[in-house]
Amino acid sequence: MQMFVGTGVALVTPFKKDFSVDTEALVKIVEFVIEGGVEYIVALGTTAESATLTLDEKELVISTIKFANAGRLPLVLGVGGNNTMQLVDELQTRDFSGFSAILSVSPYYNKPTQEGIYQHFKAIAQSSPLPVILYNVPGRTASNMLPVTVIRLANEFKNIIAVKEAAGDLVQAMKLIQLKPKDFLIISGDDMIALPIVLSGGSGVISVIGQGFPKEFSQMMRLGLQKKVDEAYDLQYSLADAIDMIFEQGNPAGIKEVLKFKKLSQSTVRLPLVGADENLVKRIEEFTNKYN
């Protein structure tokens, strides 16, 4: 699955000031990241505030991204949740035309055991018409999908092709790289340690900062994959402050401020999220203007 090597970006859902979906802004963001050189696009991930979108709004986001992309880059669709049977039904009935894979988060809130996580993804693998990218993000799900569970799934289901590993634990990522089947992809879900993961043998990143600075971040990842370490780290450290800032008060409030100062969209988020405070907005503005 070479199409998922390099930089994928988890797109925001831009909102107008009245909180409606801003499709014009979404088209501009898609064009911006494609021109910036990213390898693929992820729709309706966590960064898209999917939890606050209605079913109709999700379909609007999907159709807008597909229209704007026009078949140029591979598309990944976020299809996850903590109701396994509901997900199975969605996988068996949804139209996945235009998408190359799904990204499915480990069940949140329920706090399943490792066996429960395994059985959940077994059901998804057996139902999905598309390749599956697992998503481990214990900071949001309240449970860590351990390497032994990921590798078990990777070995038993050929359509489980990758894991987006966002535990923020480089040692855990290295264990996955050590034990993975040959063609299984370890994709960083953490922008700050994406480069070290790639240098350790990982395949790339599904990024948030990458939609704000797509040219620089995707080039950093390509340099990392080529093992051009010094050049890659020069770019890493030039973006490090921005990576810290966009997550300082929650995602996607920070990255939406970057996109605002890039004149791509408003910074509006939906409750229960709130926008970045005045101090953070000022620092993001200074960084974005200086970096440009």
Coordinates of C-alpha atoms in Angstrom, one line a residue:
M1 CA 0.0 0.0 0.0
Q2 CA 2.6 2.5 -1.2
M3 CA -0.1 5.2 -1.6
F4 CA -0.1 5.5 2.2
V5 CA 3.7 6.0 2.6
G6 CA 4.6 9.6 3.4
T7 CA 2.2 12.4 4.6
G8 CA -1.5 12.1 5.0
V9 CA -3.4 15.0 6.4
A10 CA -6.5 14.8 8.7
L11 CA -8.6 17.6 7.4
V12 CA -10.5 20.0 9.6
T13 CA -14.2 20.7 8.9
P14 CA -14.2 24.5 8.4
F15 CA -17.3 26.3 9.8
K16 CA -18.7 29.7 9.1
K17 CA -19.3 32.1 12.0
D18 CA -22.9 30.7 12.2
F19 CA -21.4 27.2 12.7
S20 CA -22.6 25.9 9.4
V21 CA -20.2 23.9 7.2
D22 CA -18.1 26.1 5.0
T23 CA -17.8 24.1 1.8
E24 CA -15.9 26.9 -0.1
A25 CA -13.2 27.0 2.6
L26 CA -13.0 23.2 2.6
V27 CA -12.3 23.2 -1.2
K28 CA -9.6 25.8 -0.7
I29 CA -8.0 23.7 2.1
V30 CA -8.0 20.6 -0.1
E31 CA -6.4 22.5 -3.0
F32 CA -3.8 24.0 -0.6
V33 CA -2.7 20.6 0.8
I34 CA -2.5 19.0 -2.7
E35 CA -0.4 21.9 -4.0
G36 CA 1.7 21.5 -0.9
G37 CA 2.7 18.0 -1.9
V38 CA 1.0 15.7 0.6
E39 CA 0.5 12.1 -0.4
Y40 CA -3.1 11.5 0.7
I41 CA -6.1 13.0 2.5
V42 CA -8.1 11.7 5.5
A43 CA -11.7 12.8 5.8
L44 CA -13.9 12.8 8.9
G45 CA -11.2 12.0 11.4
T46 CA -11.0 13.4 15.0
T47 CA -9.6 16.7 13.6
A48 CA -12.8 17.1 11.5
E49 CA -14.9 17.4 14.7
S50 CA -16.8 14.4 13.4
A51 CA -18.5 13.9 16.8
T52 CA -20.4 17.2 16.3
L53 CA -21.5 16.7 12.7
T54 CA -24.9 15.4 11.7
L55 CA -25.2 12.6 9.2
D56 CA -26.2 15.1 6.5
E57 CA -23.2 17.3 7.3
K58 CA -20.9 14.3 7.1
E59 CA -22.2 13.5 3.6
L60 CA -21.7 17.1 2.6
V61 CA -18.1 17.0 3.9
I62 CA -17.4 13.8 2.0
S63 CA -18.9 15.0 -1.3
T64 CA -17.0 18.3 -1.0
I65 CA -13.7 16.7 -0.4
K66 CA -14.3 14.2 -3.3
F67 CA -15.2 17.1 -5.6
A68 CA -12.2 19.2 -4.7
N69 CA -9.8 16.3 -4.9
A70 CA -11.1 15.2 -8.3
G71 CA -9.3 11.9 -8.1
R72 CA -5.8 13.4 -7.6
L73 CA -4.9 11.9 -4.3
P74 CA -6.0 8.8 -2.4
L75 CA -8.7 9.4 0.1
V76 CA -9.2 7.7 3.5
L77 CA -12.5 7.9 5.4
G78 CA -12.8 7.9 9.1
V79 CA -15.2 5.1 10.1
G80 CA -14.9 4.4 13.8
G81 CA -16.8 4.3 17.1
N82 CA -17.6 2.3 20.2
N83 CA -20.7 0.4 18.9
T84 CA -19.3 -2.5 16.9
M85 CA -22.5 -3.7 15.4
Q86 CA -23.5 -0.2 14.3
L87 CA -20.1 0.1 12.5
V88 CA -20.5 -3.3 10.9
D89 CA -23.9 -2.2 9.5
E90 CA -22.3 1.1 8.2
L91 CA -19.5 -0.8 6.5
Q92 CA -22.0 -3.2 4.8
T93 CA -24.3 -0.4 3.6
R94 CA -22.3 2.8 2.9
D95 CA -21.1 3.9 -0.5
F96 CA -17.3 4.0 -0.4
S97 CA -16.8 5.1 -4.0
G98 CA -13.8 7.4 -4.2
F99 CA -12.1 6.1 -1.1
S100 CA -9.0 3.8 -0.9
A101 CA -9.2 2.8 2.8
I102 CA -10.9 3.5 6.1
L103 CA -9.3 4.8 9.3
S104 CA -11.0 3.2 12.3
V105 CA -10.3 4.4 15.9
S106 CA -10.0 1.9 18.8
P107 CA -13.3 1.9 20.7
Y108 CA -13.5 4.8 23.2
Y109 CA -15.3 5.2 26.5
N110 CA -16.2 1.5 26.8
K111 CA -12.6 0.7 27.8
P112 CA -12.5 -2.8 26.3
T113 CA -9.8 -5.4 27.2
Q114 CA -7.2 -6.2 24.6
E115 CA -9.4 -9.2 23.6
G116 CA -12.4 -6.9 23.2
I117 CA -10.3 -4.6 20.9
Y118 CA -9.2 -7.6 18.9
Q119 CA -12.8 -8.8 18.5
H120 CA -14.0 -5.3 17.5
F121 CA -11.5 -5.0 14.7
K122 CA -12.0 -8.6 13.7
A123 CA -15.6 -7.7 13.0
I124 CA -14.6 -4.6 11.1
A125 CA -12.0 -6.4 9.0
Q126 CA -14.6 -9.1 8.1
S127 CA -17.2 -6.4 7.1
S128 CA -15.1 -3.7 5.4
P129 CA -15.0 -3.6 1.6
L130 CA -11.9 -1.4 1.9
P131 CA -8.4 -1.9 3.5
V132 CA -8.4 -0.9 7.2
I133 CA -6.0 1.4 9.0
L134 CA -6.2 0.9 12.7
Y135 CA -6.0 4.0 14.9
N136 CA -4.6 3.9 18.4
V137 CA -5.0 7.1 20.4
P138 CA -5.2 6.3 24.1
G139 CA -5.3 9.9 25.1
R140 CA -8.8 10.1 23.6
T141 CA -10.0 6.5 23.9
A142 CA -8.9 5.8 27.5
S143 CA -7.4 2.5 26.5
N144 CA -4.1 1.6 24.8
M145 CA -4.2 -0.9 21.9
L146 CA -1.0 -2.7 22.7
P147 CA 1.5 -3.9 20.1
V148 CA 0.7 -7.5 20.7
T149 CA -2.9 -6.8 19.7
V150 CA -2.0 -4.7 16.6
I151 CA 0.4 -7.4 15.4
R152 CA -2.1 -10.2 16.0
L153 CA -4.6 -8.3 13.9
A154 CA -2.0 -7.5 11.2
N155 CA -1.1 -11.2 10.9
E156 CA -4.6 -12.6 10.9
F157 CA -6.4 -10.1 8.5
K158 CA -4.7 -9.2 5.3
N159 CA -7.0 -6.2 4.7
I160 CA -5.8 -4.6 7.9
I161 CA -2.8 -2.8 6.3
A162 CA -1.6 -0.2 8.8
V163 CA -1.9 1.4 12.2
K164 CA -2.0 5.1 12.9
E165 CA 0.0 5.0 16.2
A166 CA -0.8 8.1 18.4
A167 CA 0.1 6.9 21.9
G168 CA 3.0 9.5 21.9
D169 CA 5.3 6.6 22.9
L170 CA 8.4 6.2 20.6
V171 CA 9.3 2.9 22.4
Q172 CA 5.9 1.5 21.6
A173 CA 6.1 2.6 18.0
M174 CA 9.5 0.9 17.7
K175 CA 8.1 -2.3 19.1
L176 CA 5.5 -2.2 16.4
I177 CA 8.1 -1.6 13.8
Q178 CA 10.2 -4.5 15.2
L179 CA 7.3 -7.0 15.2
K180 CA 5.2 -6.0 12.2
P181 CA 4.6 -8.2 9.1
K182 CA 6.7 -7.1 6.1
D183 CA 4.2 -5.0 4.2
F184 CA 2.3 -3.6 7.3
L185 CA 2.6 0.1 7.7
I186 CA 3.4 1.9 11.0
I187 CA 2.0 5.5 10.5
S188 CA 2.7 8.1 13.2
G189 CA -0.4 9.9 14.6
D190 CA 1.8 12.3 16.5
D191 CA 3.3 15.2 14.5
M192 CA 6.2 15.8 17.0
I193 CA 7.6 12.3 16.8
A194 CA 6.6 11.5 13.2
L195 CA 10.2 12.0 12.0
P196 CA 11.8 9.8 14.7
I197 CA 9.2 7.1 13.9
V198 CA 10.0 7.2 10.2
L199 CA 13.8 7.1 10.9
S200 CA 13.1 4.0 13.0
G201 CA 11.4 2.3 10.1
G202 CA 7.9 3.7 10.1
S203 CA 6.1 4.6 6.9
G204 CA 4.9 8.2 7.5
V205 CA 2.3 10.2 9.3
I206 CA -1.4 11.2 9.4
S207 CA -0.8 14.8 10.3
V208 CA -2.6 17.8 11.7
I209 CA 0.1 20.4 11.2
G210 CA 0.6 19.1 7.7
Q211 CA -2.5 20.9 6.5
G212 CA -1.2 24.2 7.8
F213 CA 2.3 23.8 6.4
P214 CA 1.9 21.1 3.8
K215 CA 5.0 21.9 1.7
E216 CA 7.4 21.9 4.6
F217 CA 6.0 19.1 6.6
S218 CA 5.6 16.7 3.7
Q219 CA 9.1 17.5 2.5
M220 CA 10.4 16.7 6.0
M221 CA 8.8 13.3 5.9
R222 CA 10.2 12.6 2.4
L223 CA 13.6 13.5 3.7
G224 CA 13.1 11.2 6.6
L225 CA 12.1 8.3 4.4
Q226 CA 15.2 8.9 2.4
K227 CA 17.2 8.9 5.6
K228 CA 18.5 12.5 5.0
V229 CA 18.6 13.0 8.7
D230 CA 20.1 16.5 9.1
E231 CA 18.0 18.1 6.4
A232 CA 14.8 16.5 7.8
Y233 CA 15.6 17.7 11.4
D234 CA 16.2 21.2 10.1
L235 CA 12.6 21.3 9.0
Q236 CA 11.4 19.5 12.1
Y237 CA 12.9 22.1 14.4
S238 CA 11.7 25.0 12.2
L239 CA 8.1 23.7 12.7
A240 CA 8.4 22.5 16.3
D241 CA 7.0 25.6 18.0
A242 CA 3.9 25.5 15.7
I243 CA 3.3 21.8 16.5
D244 CA 3.4 22.6 20.2
M245 CA 1.1 25.6 19.8
I246 CA -1.6 23.9 17.7
F247 CA -2.2 21.2 20.4
E248 CA -1.7 23.5 23.4
Q249 CA -5.4 24.2 23.8
G250 CA -6.9 21.2 22.0
N251 CA -7.3 20.1 18.5
P252 CA -8.5 21.5 16.1
A253 CA -8.7 24.9 17.7
G254 CA -5.0 25.5 17.1
I255 CA -4.8 24.4 13.5
K256 CA -7.9 26.3 12.7
E257 CA -6.1 29.5 13.8
V258 CA -3.2 28.6 11.4
L259 CA -5.7 28.1 8.6
K260 CA -7.3 31.5 9.4
F261 CA -4.0 33.3 9.2
K262 CA -3.4 31.5 5.9
K263 CA -6.6 33.0 4.7
L264 CA -8.2 29.6 4.0
S265 CA -11.0 29.5 6.6
Q266 CA -12.5 30.8 9.8
S267 CA -11.3 29.5 13.1
T268 CA -14.8 28.6 14.4
V269 CA -15.1 25.4 16.3
R270 CA -18.3 23.8 17.7
L271 CA -19.1 23.1 21.4
P272 CA -17.9 21.5 23.5
L273 CA -14.7 22.8 22.0
V274 CA -13.9 26.5 22.2
G275 CA -11.5 28.6 20.3
A276 CA -7.9 29.4 21.3
D277 CA -7.5 32.2 23.8
E278 CA -6.1 35.6 22.9
N279 CA -2.5 34.9 23.9
L280 CA -2.3 31.7 21.9
V281 CA -3.9 33.3 18.9
K282 CA -1.3 36.0 18.9
R283 CA 1.6 33.6 19.1
I284 CA 0.2 31.5 16.3
E285 CA -0.3 34.6 14.2
E286 CA 3.3 35.7 14.8
F287 CA 4.7 32.3 13.9
T288 CA 2.5 31.9 10.8
N289 CA 3.4 35.4 9.5
K290 CA 7.1 34.9 10.2
Y291 CA 7.2 31.5 8.7
N292 CA 5.6 32.7 5.5

